[in-house]
XYZ file of C-alpha atoms in Angstrom:
779
model
C -16.161 29.554 -22.538
C -14.400 29.973 -18.892
C -16.006 26.776 -17.434
C -15.676 24.535 -20.815
C -12.620 22.641 -22.518
C -13.407 23.170 -26.201
C -12.088 20.219 -28.543
C -13.322 20.855 -31.821
C -12.121 18.380 -34.591
C -9.240 15.794 -33.153
C -8.748 13.441 -35.760
C -5.494 12.233 -33.485
C -5.379 8.462 -34.574
C -8.685 6.895 -35.042
C -11.204 9.760 -34.234
C -13.389 12.117 -36.550
C -13.661 15.134 -35.949
C -14.188 14.551 -32.430
C -16.109 18.056 -31.166
C -16.269 17.221 -27.087
C -16.553 19.848 -24.124
C -15.695 18.751 -21.445
C -16.432 20.522 -17.394
C -13.647 22.476 -15.794
C -13.743 21.392 -12.125
C -16.086 18.171 -11.860
C -15.075 15.457 -13.238
C -15.135 13.615 -16.677
C -15.702 9.889 -17.225
C -14.508 8.448 -20.598
C -15.548 5.157 -21.405
C -16.635 2.901 -24.277
C -14.918 -0.268 -26.091
C -10.936 -1.161 -25.925
C -9.822 1.013 -29.226
C -12.692 3.566 -29.315
C -10.676 6.625 -29.149
C -10.478 7.135 -25.792
C -7.359 7.932 -24.881
C -6.868 9.335 -28.361
C -8.937 11.692 -26.799
C -7.753 12.251 -24.121
C -3.915 11.776 -23.511
C -3.135 13.090 -26.866
C -4.848 15.462 -27.882
C -5.967 16.926 -24.201
C -2.745 16.530 -22.017
C -0.563 16.505 -24.920
C -1.766 19.935 -25.948
C -1.498 21.170 -22.369
C 1.978 19.855 -22.022
C 3.173 21.088 -25.266
C 1.811 25.041 -24.357
C 3.635 24.531 -20.994
C 6.759 23.485 -22.682
C 6.861 26.751 -24.914
C 6.635 29.009 -22.139
C 10.452 28.149 -21.203
C 13.732 29.659 -23.716
C 14.857 28.123 -26.621
C 18.090 26.756 -24.369
C 15.746 25.185 -21.338
C 12.945 23.127 -24.461
C 16.962 21.226 -25.794
C 16.377 19.475 -22.670
C 13.197 18.832 -22.817
C 10.943 16.089 -25.537
C 9.929 17.271 -27.997
C 6.158 17.437 -28.514
C 4.468 17.914 -31.711
C 1.146 19.791 -31.942
C -2.501 17.433 -32.075
C -3.712 16.649 -34.570
C -6.729 19.197 -34.186
C -8.468 22.070 -35.027
C -9.212 24.013 -31.978
C -8.698 23.825 -28.153
C -9.668 26.105 -25.389
C -9.727 25.892 -22.241
C -6.507 23.995 -20.890
C -5.222 23.762 -17.808
C -2.366 22.600 -16.951
C -2.459 19.079 -17.252
C -0.822 16.598 -14.730
C -0.827 12.922 -16.025
C -0.594 10.349 -14.165
C -0.614 6.677 -15.932
C 0.135 3.459 -16.129
C 2.880 3.102 -17.971
C 5.390 0.954 -15.702
C 8.034 2.487 -14.082
C 12.260 2.517 -15.345
C 12.763 -2.152 -13.316
C 16.321 -0.981 -13.148
C 17.542 -2.667 -9.933
C 19.007 0.458 -8.171
C 14.833 1.809 -8.911
C 12.864 1.648 -5.920
C 9.562 2.675 -4.009
C 11.333 4.580 -2.143
C 13.997 6.176 -4.728
C 10.321 6.944 -7.306
C 8.759 8.764 -4.277
C 11.522 10.923 -2.538
C 10.722 8.704 1.077
C 14.698 7.844 0.567
C 15.431 10.854 -0.261
C 14.110 12.485 3.249
C 15.298 9.113 5.350
C 18.954 9.989 4.414
C 18.428 13.276 5.184
C 16.637 12.403 8.986
C 19.776 9.794 9.398
C 22.609 11.752 8.679
C 20.597 13.915 11.492
C 20.513 11.831 14.045
C 22.013 8.622 12.931
C 24.861 7.427 15.555
C 27.411 6.547 15.138
C 27.557 9.733 12.501
C 29.398 9.361 8.558
C 28.727 11.789 7.066
C 26.312 13.692 4.257
C 22.781 11.873 3.100
C 24.555 10.763 0.204
C 26.735 8.517 2.945
C 22.932 6.779 3.302
C 22.683 6.165 -0.720
C 23.457 2.575 -2.179
C 23.355 5.062 -5.373
C 26.839 6.512 -4.207
C 29.875 4.599 -4.388
C 32.431 5.905 -1.513
C 36.004 7.329 -3.991
C 39.037 9.514 -2.735
C 41.886 11.363 -5.056
C 44.764 13.000 -4.942
C 46.212 15.702 -7.712
C 48.078 18.704 -8.440
C 46.257 21.110 -9.712
C 47.843 24.075 -11.664
C 45.322 27.512 -11.861
C 46.919 30.908 -14.054
C 45.984 33.931 -12.545
C 47.033 37.348 -13.342
C 49.747 35.554 -15.900
C 51.035 33.817 -12.319
C 51.359 30.069 -12.970
C 50.643 28.117 -9.525
C 50.191 24.682 -8.883
C 48.724 23.463 -5.848
C 48.357 19.278 -4.419
C 44.511 19.020 -3.651
C 43.014 15.343 -2.759
C 38.998 14.835 -2.122
C 36.927 12.113 -1.072
C 33.208 11.290 -0.798
C 31.513 8.729 1.555
C 28.443 6.859 -0.229
C 26.989 4.692 1.134
C 26.737 1.891 -2.046
C 27.769 -1.712 -0.909
C 31.371 -1.844 -3.690
C 30.443 -5.614 -4.199
C 26.763 -5.483 -5.891
C 27.885 -1.730 -6.385
C 23.837 -1.203 -4.498
C 22.382 -3.934 -6.936
C 21.299 -6.093 -4.057
C 22.051 -9.397 -5.744
C 25.146 -10.948 -7.336
C 25.343 -13.248 -10.671
C 27.078 -16.031 -11.556
C 27.066 -17.102 -15.030
C 26.401 -20.596 -16.005
C 29.417 -20.861 -18.601
C 28.177 -23.817 -20.165
C 25.524 -21.607 -21.510
C 27.568 -19.772 -23.173
C 29.785 -21.808 -25.462
C 29.962 -25.117 -27.009
C 33.481 -27.325 -26.114
C 33.101 -29.114 -28.376
C 33.895 -26.683 -31.296
C 36.030 -24.119 -32.355
C 35.739 -20.350 -32.833
C 35.247 -20.958 -36.408
C 32.281 -22.671 -36.205
C 30.358 -21.367 -33.741
C 31.207 -22.559 -30.881
C 29.555 -19.460 -28.893
C 26.224 -19.954 -28.456
C 25.243 -16.674 -27.502
C 22.775 -14.107 -29.043
C 24.564 -12.443 -31.979
C 27.534 -13.986 -31.571
C 27.876 -15.829 -35.006
C 30.741 -17.796 -36.066
C 31.097 -14.380 -38.931
C 30.175 -12.378 -36.905
C 32.696 -8.895 -36.216
C 32.149 -9.986 -32.012
C 33.737 -13.357 -32.798
C 35.850 -12.941 -34.943
C 37.813 -10.780 -32.888
C 38.191 -13.743 -30.278
C 39.376 -16.043 -32.876
C 41.785 -13.223 -35.147
C 43.271 -11.395 -31.743
C 46.270 -13.338 -31.751
C 45.440 -14.803 -28.240
C 43.339 -17.439 -29.397
C 42.975 -19.900 -32.058
C 40.125 -20.287 -33.877
C 40.380 -23.511 -35.709
C 41.166 -25.483 -32.155
C 38.216 -26.898 -30.093
C 37.677 -24.608 -26.526
C 37.900 -28.720 -24.798
C 41.269 -28.376 -26.008
C 42.806 -25.100 -24.276
C 45.425 -24.414 -22.500
C 44.470 -23.008 -17.996
C 46.509 -19.913 -20.106
C 44.781 -19.822 -23.416
C 40.276 -20.055 -21.055
C 41.633 -17.247 -18.641
C 42.115 -15.430 -22.319
C 39.014 -16.463 -23.528
C 36.965 -16.214 -20.880
C 38.090 -13.702 -18.346
C 41.134 -11.346 -19.980
C 40.890 -7.612 -19.200
C 40.436 -5.224 -21.839
C 43.498 -5.079 -24.172
C 44.424 -3.324 -27.754
C 44.950 -5.880 -30.441
C 45.338 -5.402 -34.069
C 43.101 -6.567 -36.521
C 42.698 -6.305 -40.135
C 44.274 -3.266 -39.822
C 42.410 -1.646 -37.418
C 42.908 -1.067 -33.143
C 40.328 -2.601 -31.839
C 39.742 -3.884 -28.026
C 39.903 -6.999 -26.289
C 37.840 -8.657 -24.045
C 37.031 -11.517 -22.427
C 33.602 -13.566 -23.246
C 32.257 -12.756 -19.093
C 33.234 -9.266 -18.928
C 32.064 -8.761 -22.371
C 28.847 -10.450 -21.018
C 28.528 -9.093 -18.044
C 28.551 -5.731 -19.393
C 26.189 -5.794 -22.675
C 23.519 -7.942 -21.199
C 23.197 -7.970 -17.644
C 23.367 -4.237 -17.006
C 20.379 -3.458 -19.150
C 16.674 -3.637 -18.229
C 15.850 -7.501 -18.419
C 12.236 -5.683 -19.200
C 12.691 -3.609 -22.371
C 15.217 -6.775 -24.115
C 13.622 -8.548 -26.826
C 12.320 -12.041 -26.186
C 15.298 -14.254 -26.792
C 17.632 -11.828 -25.226
C 15.645 -11.975 -21.885
C 15.718 -15.787 -22.321
C 19.199 -15.888 -22.452
C 19.787 -13.789 -19.703
C 17.023 -16.189 -17.601
C 19.589 -18.673 -18.528
C 22.328 -18.898 -17.984
C 22.610 -16.608 -14.567
C 21.763 -17.355 -11.824
C 20.945 -14.380 -8.664
C 21.765 -14.500 -5.482
C 21.457 -11.849 -2.726
C 25.155 -10.208 -2.135
C 26.303 -11.885 -0.139
C 28.156 -8.327 1.654
C 25.630 -6.315 2.303
C 22.337 -9.212 2.518
C 20.899 -7.897 -0.074
C 20.140 -4.606 1.194
C 22.728 -2.882 -1.301
C 23.809 -0.467 1.606
C 27.565 -0.511 3.159
C 28.546 -2.092 5.902
C 28.970 1.682 7.237
C 25.663 2.762 6.592
C 23.969 -0.079 7.899
C 25.892 0.751 11.291
C 24.601 4.184 11.265
C 21.008 4.463 13.645
C 18.114 6.122 15.670
C 16.050 4.743 17.880
C 17.477 1.268 17.018
C 16.915 0.368 13.725
C 18.878 1.775 10.602
C 18.014 2.592 7.688
C 18.290 -0.796 5.686
C 16.187 -1.841 8.949
C 14.129 1.462 8.334
C 14.079 0.551 4.567
C 12.786 -3.540 4.749
C 9.687 -2.604 7.287
C 5.644 -2.725 5.555
C 5.374 0.940 5.014
C 1.919 1.044 7.239
C 4.657 0.191 10.246
C 7.440 2.250 9.191
C 4.168 5.401 9.121
C 4.592 4.011 13.037
C 7.583 4.461 13.308
C 8.042 7.962 12.144
C 5.169 8.617 14.109
C 7.217 7.995 17.508
C 9.633 10.055 16.425
C 10.499 13.358 18.688
C 12.820 15.926 17.758
C 12.067 19.317 17.450
C 15.554 19.970 15.537
C 14.449 17.474 12.451
C 10.273 18.695 12.916
C 10.068 20.389 10.316
C 11.692 17.172 8.036
C 9.309 14.311 10.419
C 6.054 15.975 8.901
C 6.919 15.908 6.181
C 7.418 12.152 5.916
C 4.932 10.983 8.009
C 3.085 12.769 5.194
C 4.555 10.948 2.458
C 4.111 7.622 3.996
C 0.801 8.436 5.083
C -0.504 9.351 1.563
C 1.507 5.593 0.715
C -1.431 4.141 3.539
C -4.380 6.373 2.566
C -3.697 5.189 -1.193
C -3.585 1.081 0.134
C -0.051 0.768 -0.954
C 0.758 0.737 3.106
C 1.439 -3.227 2.393
C 4.324 -2.599 0.201
C 8.373 -1.729 1.058
C 10.833 1.403 0.654
C 13.415 -1.620 -0.616
C 11.075 -3.346 -3.164
C 12.173 -2.893 -6.472
C 10.275 -0.512 -8.909
C 10.307 -2.629 -11.309
C 8.008 -5.067 -9.899
C 5.391 -2.996 -9.884
C 1.587 -3.955 -11.254
C 0.496 -1.647 -13.633
C -2.493 -0.181 -10.985
C 0.337 -0.188 -8.230
C 2.756 1.915 -10.000
C -0.008 4.282 -11.061
C -1.192 4.695 -7.571
C 2.270 5.221 -6.654
C 2.718 8.380 -9.027
C -0.444 9.304 -7.546
C 1.114 10.137 -3.732
C 3.021 13.479 -5.050
C 0.075 14.781 -5.403
C -2.596 13.817 -2.652
C -2.395 17.367 -0.880
C -1.162 19.644 -2.731
C -2.232 23.464 -2.419
C -2.541 23.107 -6.194
C -5.826 24.349 -7.382
C -7.339 24.737 -11.655
C -5.062 21.602 -12.236
C -6.168 18.526 -14.582
C -5.649 15.626 -13.625
C -5.696 12.681 -16.357
C -6.432 9.838 -15.487
C -6.381 6.096 -16.773
C -7.554 3.507 -15.304
C -7.037 3.843 -11.822
C -9.030 1.111 -10.770
C -6.311 -1.261 -12.235
C -5.379 -4.199 -9.559
C -8.192 -2.780 -7.407
C -10.341 -5.196 -6.049
C -13.501 -4.232 -5.660
C -13.294 -3.352 -1.480
C -10.307 -1.327 -2.591
C -12.006 0.655 -5.706
C -14.241 2.527 -2.523
C -10.842 3.955 -1.437
C -9.311 5.064 -4.893
C -12.990 6.869 -5.938
C -12.802 9.146 -2.434
C -8.948 10.221 -3.887
C -10.266 10.928 -6.759
C -13.074 13.173 -5.282
C -11.218 15.019 -2.888
C -8.746 16.256 -5.948
C -12.391 17.617 -7.952
C -13.272 19.260 -4.353
C -10.783 21.382 -3.834
C -11.324 22.861 -7.431
C -9.166 21.142 -10.245
C -10.768 18.794 -13.285
C -10.284 15.234 -13.132
C -10.143 13.232 -16.520
C -10.752 9.910 -15.892
C -10.848 7.185 -18.496
C -12.746 4.124 -16.626
C -14.256 0.792 -17.813
C -15.645 -0.304 -13.785
C -19.077 0.275 -13.028
C -17.995 1.592 -9.848
C -15.498 4.388 -11.034
C -18.045 5.181 -13.410
C -20.866 6.020 -11.568
C -19.244 8.931 -9.512
C -18.400 11.175 -12.745
C -20.218 14.531 -13.216
C -20.333 13.872 -16.927
C -19.291 10.635 -18.739
C -18.427 11.222 -22.230
C -18.638 7.628 -24.484
C -16.927 7.606 -27.478
C -17.380 4.542 -30.112
C -19.226 2.790 -31.339
C -17.206 -0.208 -32.190
C -12.794 0.111 -31.928
C -10.673 1.014 -34.395
C -12.258 2.362 -37.949
C -14.783 1.779 -35.987
C -14.500 4.095 -33.560
C -13.323 7.547 -33.088
C -16.540 8.866 -32.801
C -18.818 10.418 -29.052
C -21.838 8.708 -29.152
C -22.783 9.985 -25.635
C -22.388 13.067 -23.056
C -24.710 13.542 -20.149
C -24.364 12.191 -16.359
C -25.104 8.383 -15.430
C -28.695 7.605 -15.316
C -28.614 9.720 -18.944
C -25.568 6.581 -20.586
C -28.244 4.125 -18.901
C -30.906 5.177 -20.820
C -28.920 6.234 -23.991
C -29.046 2.741 -25.430
C -25.101 3.015 -26.067
C -23.139 -0.542 -25.916
C -21.797 1.170 -22.633
C -25.170 2.160 -21.529
C -26.282 -1.772 -22.649
C -23.477 -3.378 -20.790
C -23.784 -1.056 -17.750
C -26.380 -2.969 -14.800
C -24.804 -6.133 -16.906
C -24.209 -8.426 -14.178
C -22.254 -12.523 -14.176
C -24.402 -15.164 -12.373
C -23.386 -18.003 -10.824
C -22.834 -20.705 -12.688
C -25.750 -23.523 -12.494
C -23.029 -26.141 -12.440
C -19.566 -26.236 -12.818
C -16.433 -28.158 -13.947
C -15.169 -31.842 -12.596
C -11.051 -31.807 -12.055
C -9.271 -33.705 -14.083
C -6.642 -33.365 -11.262
C -4.507 -30.809 -8.737
C -1.375 -29.575 -9.025
C -0.207 -28.723 -5.459
C 1.821 -25.853 -4.010
C 3.862 -26.857 -0.833
C 5.467 -24.546 1.538
C 4.950 -21.055 -0.001
C 6.696 -18.411 1.970
C 7.937 -15.949 -1.535
C 7.148 -12.138 0.004
C 4.666 -12.208 2.336
C 2.740 -15.568 1.942
C 2.540 -17.508 5.493
C 3.730 -21.375 4.666
C 0.673 -21.894 2.240
C -0.224 -25.301 0.944
C -3.074 -25.209 -1.471
C -4.608 -27.430 -3.876
C -5.481 -25.684 -7.043
C -7.592 -28.565 -9.394
C -6.815 -28.675 -13.070
C -8.904 -29.131 -15.517
C -10.711 -26.117 -14.776
C -11.074 -22.197 -14.359
C -9.553 -21.637 -10.927
C -9.833 -17.736 -9.734
C -7.128 -17.009 -7.071
C -8.545 -13.862 -5.504
C -8.065 -11.056 -3.097
C -7.548 -7.409 -1.962
C -3.995 -6.255 -3.195
C -0.972 -6.815 -1.390
C -2.650 -10.473 0.254
C -0.597 -11.832 -1.722
C -2.220 -13.044 -5.582
C 0.993 -12.771 -7.435
C 3.412 -13.817 -5.226
C 1.226 -17.619 -4.983
C 0.764 -18.218 -8.564
C 3.824 -16.537 -10.644
C 6.674 -17.839 -7.031
C 5.059 -21.291 -6.871
C 3.647 -22.279 -10.560
C 4.037 -19.833 -13.147
C 8.334 -21.873 -13.051
C 6.638 -25.285 -13.588
C 7.376 -26.846 -16.951
C 4.101 -27.370 -19.250
C 3.092 -23.209 -17.636
C 2.243 -20.719 -19.698
C 2.347 -17.791 -17.914
C 0.590 -14.480 -19.725
C 1.562 -11.523 -17.222
C 0.916 -8.171 -17.577
C 5.086 -7.139 -18.196
C 4.218 -4.559 -21.493
C 4.984 -4.713 -25.155
C 7.779 -2.878 -26.478
C 7.258 -2.114 -29.925
C 8.819 0.516 -32.300
C 6.336 2.401 -35.489
C 7.943 -0.298 -37.329
C 6.493 -3.151 -35.139
C 2.916 -4.568 -35.923
C 1.245 -7.347 -35.033
C 1.957 -9.128 -37.566
C 6.040 -9.277 -36.510
C 4.451 -9.315 -33.229
C 2.661 -12.957 -33.366
C 5.321 -14.225 -36.093
C 2.861 -13.532 -38.826
C 4.783 -12.134 -40.633
C 7.232 -15.112 -40.889
C 5.143 -17.758 -42.754
C 3.230 -14.991 -44.810
C 7.063 -13.610 -45.792
C 7.999 -17.034 -46.671
C 4.620 -18.250 -48.830
C 5.574 -14.863 -50.558
C 8.425 -16.384 -51.280
C 7.902 -19.407 -52.489
C 5.430 -18.249 -54.434
C 7.269 -16.066 -56.565
C 10.489 -17.577 -57.128
C 12.301 -15.045 -54.834
C 14.188 -14.474 -51.011
C 11.757 -13.876 -47.951
C 13.917 -10.869 -46.676
C 12.479 -8.991 -49.577
C 8.908 -8.585 -48.278
C 10.227 -7.217 -44.623
C 9.918 -3.156 -44.652
C 12.735 -4.202 -42.602
C 15.516 -5.922 -44.293
C 16.198 -6.093 -48.219
C 12.486 -4.785 -49.359
C 12.789 -1.620 -47.460
C 11.813 0.954 -49.361
C 15.414 3.758 -50.277
C 14.334 6.446 -49.226
C 12.429 6.287 -46.522
C 14.203 2.886 -45.310
C 10.983 1.236 -44.952
C 9.331 4.187 -42.103
C 6.794 5.204 -44.953
C 7.968 8.469 -43.554
C 10.507 10.748 -43.428
C 11.182 13.417 -40.165
C 12.903 16.391 -40.193
C 14.823 17.741 -37.318
C 14.065 20.743 -35.720
C 15.780 21.479 -32.867
C 13.858 22.322 -30.374
C 10.943 22.149 -32.776
C 8.328 19.453 -33.298
C 10.091 17.090 -35.294
C 8.182 16.537 -38.460
C 6.847 13.456 -40.522
C 6.377 13.617 -44.073
C 4.669 10.473 -45.824
C 7.636 9.383 -48.182
C 7.721 9.982 -51.497
C 9.177 7.106 -52.787
C 7.167 5.047 -50.996
C 4.307 7.295 -50.411
C 3.672 5.582 -47.219
C 3.681 1.767 -48.340
C 6.952 2.092 -46.667
C 8.459 -1.598 -49.788
C 10.410 -0.501 -52.391
C 8.460 -0.490 -55.971
C 10.026 -3.783 -57.170
C 8.662 -5.549 -54.508
C 4.483 -4.216 -54.839
C 5.061 -6.310 -58.648
C 4.766 -9.858 -56.801
C 1.486 -11.305 -55.759
C -0.055 -13.584 -53.432
C -3.364 -14.735 -53.856
C -3.207 -11.584 -55.862
C -2.830 -9.124 -53.820
C 0.877 -7.392 -52.566
C 2.852 -7.231 -49.527
C 1.467 -4.181 -48.715
C -2.359 -4.922 -49.310
C -2.294 -7.663 -47.188
C -1.053 -6.476 -43.757
C -3.862 -3.026 -44.222
C -6.037 -6.190 -44.544
C -8.063 -6.640 -41.036
C -8.141 -9.789 -38.836
C -11.280 -10.233 -40.130
C -10.577 -9.936 -43.599
C -7.620 -12.079 -43.704
C -9.188 -14.792 -42.475
C -10.886 -16.400 -44.542
C -7.995 -15.360 -47.126
C -5.539 -17.646 -45.924
C -7.683 -20.603 -44.530
C -7.487 -23.726 -46.013
C -9.846 -23.520 -48.900
C -8.800 -19.907 -50.597
C -6.344 -19.695 -53.217
C -3.514 -18.433 -50.600
C -4.368 -21.145 -48.582
C -0.989 -20.961 -45.800
C -2.605 -22.945 -42.282
C 0.517 -21.261 -39.529
C -0.564 -18.000 -40.576
C -4.484 -19.044 -39.869
C -3.698 -21.074 -36.796
C -2.768 -17.691 -35.397
C -5.483 -15.128 -37.238
C -7.755 -17.294 -35.120
C -6.300 -16.726 -32.479
C -6.056 -12.896 -33.272
C -9.652 -13.193 -33.545
C -10.400 -14.980 -30.825
C -9.460 -12.178 -28.419
C -11.041 -9.719 -30.145
C -8.531 -8.082 -32.252
C -10.502 -9.043 -35.280
C -10.897 -5.474 -36.529
C -6.620 -5.087 -35.746
C -4.871 -4.356 -39.209
C -1.939 -6.426 -39.516
C 0.461 -3.537 -40.132
C -1.053 -1.094 -37.999
C 1.814 0.033 -36.236
C 1.940 -1.344 -31.773
C 2.347 2.322 -31.242
C -0.870 3.666 -31.725
C -2.950 0.067 -29.855
C -4.600 1.244 -26.766
C -3.372 -0.365 -23.880
C -6.206 -3.346 -23.456
C -5.262 -3.859 -27.176
C -1.722 -4.645 -26.323
C -3.064 -6.419 -23.207
C -4.764 -9.218 -25.982
C -2.506 -8.718 -28.568
C 0.172 -10.301 -25.987
C -2.379 -12.939 -25.249
C -2.770 -14.630 -28.796
C 0.626 -14.559 -29.199
C 1.337 -16.008 -25.775
C -1.842 -18.238 -26.444
C 0.386 -20.309 -28.779
C 3.016 -21.602 -26.061
C 2.422 -26.165 -26.083
C 1.671 -26.074 -22.141
C -0.927 -27.371 -20.543
C -1.324 -24.649 -17.886
C -2.694 -21.515 -18.672
C -1.367 -18.756 -15.927
C -3.379 -14.927 -16.599
C -2.699 -12.133 -14.536
C -5.569 -9.383 -15.198
C -6.963 -10.316 -17.894
C -9.061 -8.302 -18.191
C -7.061 -5.160 -17.712
C -7.882 -2.246 -20.130
C -11.404 -4.485 -21.198
C -15.142 -2.672 -22.009
C -17.735 -4.279 -19.987
C -19.367 -5.705 -23.234
C -15.462 -7.639 -24.084
C -15.698 -8.661 -20.870
C -18.156 -11.130 -22.004
C -15.731 -12.401 -24.793
C -13.207 -12.860 -21.919
C -14.853 -15.818 -20.739
C -16.503 -17.465 -23.791
C -12.351 -17.901 -24.864
C -11.504 -19.075 -21.404
C -13.715 -21.080 -21.074
C -12.717 -22.947 -25.010
C -9.260 -22.684 -23.193
C -10.517 -24.970 -20.161
C -12.747 -27.155 -22.870
C -9.799 -27.633 -25.196
C -8.328 -29.701 -22.223
C -6.203 -26.867 -21.105
C -6.540 -25.550 -17.454
C -6.878 -22.180 -16.536
C -6.000 -19.761 -13.272
C -6.209 -16.349 -14.233
C -5.280 -13.684 -10.613
C -8.191 -10.950 -10.781
C -10.383 -8.698 -8.604
C -13.227 -8.799 -11.787
C -16.564 -10.435 -9.917
C -17.941 -11.141 -13.206
C -14.729 -13.622 -13.956
C -15.347 -14.968 -10.377
C -18.802 -15.927 -10.821
C -18.004 -18.064 -13.796
C -14.809 -19.599 -12.319
C -15.227 -23.971 -11.491
C -12.997 -22.681 -8.298
C -12.228 -20.185 -6.141
C -8.962 -19.805 -3.688
C -9.179 -16.179 -1.619
C -6.118 -14.391 -0.257
C -6.123 -12.433 2.392
C -7.108 -11.071 4.871
C -5.839 -8.200 4.741
C -2.379 -6.552 2.541
C 1.169 -6.676 3.316
C 2.019 -9.237 6.311
C -1.945 -8.979 7.534
C -2.300 -11.195 4.136
C -0.584 -14.509 2.962
C -2.647 -16.924 4.195
C -5.624 -18.923 1.950
C -8.667 -17.517 3.670
C -11.237 -19.619 1.208
C -11.034 -22.070 -1.380
C -13.873 -23.740 -3.019
C -16.862 -22.749 -5.145
C -18.005 -19.617 -6.339
C -21.999 -20.691 -4.939
C -20.238 -22.010 -1.469
C -17.681 -18.395 -1.196
C -21.663 -16.398 -2.168
C -23.631 -18.312 0.490
C -20.402 -17.748 3.327
C -19.900 -13.930 3.102
C -16.989 -15.579 4.802
C -14.548 -12.771 3.389
C -14.427 -9.039 1.804
C -14.756 -11.067 -2.017
C -17.737 -13.104 -0.410
C -19.502 -10.043 0.312
C -18.358 -8.427 -2.883
C -19.354 -11.107 -4.819
C -22.274 -11.786 -3.068
C -23.507 -8.202 -3.369
C -22.577 -8.093 -7.454
C -24.538 -11.908 -7.894
C -27.423 -10.127 -5.796
C -28.005 -6.954 -7.911
């Protein structure tokens, strides 16, 4: 019993009473098609219960400050050990969050400079761009034993924050023409900011403040009125018998929009921010985020800003050259941390790189760093596709790190699709056989060799090798890139052929994303499907995310002669008891909240009166319960409920392999691969002629890659140009043209080392990619 983690009767998400025994101190790989239940078993059951049990060891007071975790839906879980989860969740993209702050490297550097820096300027916080310099003084009254004494006290804090940009490294200029239409008055809807409607609170306070005339066009404002409208500082005003705070439009916009994480904004708000703001490097600190004093203090000729801007592999060499016995333990810890970056293949990053700009694979490897070299044993490490974003050349290094963790006496659980990563497993658990409702069962348990002979979907596709195409398409033109120099690119000139499938590849950090996102994505007619994650609550679903629900609501309204808002569970049609959530939550303090199905609507989310309206013989809940594959014929032109707008969106969902997905399934229950393909389906609606896809095979099973290649072919054959940033050899072999960047990462990359057909790359074997691709197609 002590040698296995025993799971019995797991029913999280789509799992169907799964029972499995996971060997301890071994490397177990969980595989299966995207959506088969791998994450539900590994993360939502085993890892979640381990974390919940650890949290329960703390006092109720401490638990009150921790996230509350519900017990997974499972009958028996035995043999659990402490679980450390290293997932692919993107790191926070606040401008003040960098690679250095996320890994504690900055903390160690700040201590180093506060001890050795010349001139000495203060404590470690004097080198922190998150601490502002402040000072103050005043009288302090104290009472002791009935005696009241007053004394004057003063304080000062020396921080390293640049006062002009508040430690953000950039300042924003606002294009005023994007904020309002000066030909209109406030009451006519002059303000064009999202959420600022003419009859809404945000605009009425401007019009009724007493400072402005709501009926006067903005172009007729006097200089004083324009100043009050745009820049007036906060002031209390009486407004409809209420005391309100009036503030100019520009500071209000800066606080409500620009202070937020751009990636967490809704798409239309993000588009507004991109349109209205131009971000430039702060002229005072040069983008370093640090005050002049922090930049003036140096160790061995370098300031802390210089150290953070260096490539980490170079910084590791610089630290190795420091010999100061007074800070020997600190230098040892810093050397180990920086060497871990290099060892895990992230030596090309710099510590001042904003953490929000890291890819999912890079973010996961940054999180791994704190666990490398740890003396802890008998830990369960849980990894979510650790090979994401890695070139075949880098996967071998990642495999070695996973085996090192196992050999220290730890249990390593890996969710993975890549054959190279599955090959090192001691034990394999294959889930399936399909995705969603067709999955959730264990199809196979055993060794890799037994998996090959098992006949499961994974077993059959494990040794799949895509062959080079016998003939490649002829380009219809070229897209010229000249002098690309963002990040590590070295004045790259390259012509990307149009009308064909182009794959841009190279080792991690070689400059692929910098080249394409910097020089291709900003152009007109380009639709970019990047790796930014789908954000959505349990109220969001494929129908709302893709815009499918809009034509469906209107069709229901037209067929029944009522308002479309009735057919939204987030609007007038919502069940009044659960407000359209379908469940009622009971807060139990530091215990996990309990969610129970709403008794009024029985989980349907809609008011009972709405269910009396039908379209094609079905009510709105029955339509949302349909999988894509059923909804396609339901809305087809030959059907009673013919709806071309809905049918077009459903066809795209089917094209990306999501035919099994229910239209109303909450986004929170989708796997990473499903979310990626949902985003691809939504973005395929773009009107552009050039599509840029950033690692579309992320989260895809071997069997799904062939379907993705078919989709890419259909896009090209329809007259589109498709540019794919990818490491997967099957996609490379299928390309018409390959651009390979390198030869290394960081300052060892940034150059085009090959451009031509896949056959020419295989024949030359001139680059790392060429070697791996030649070995791949030869097998």
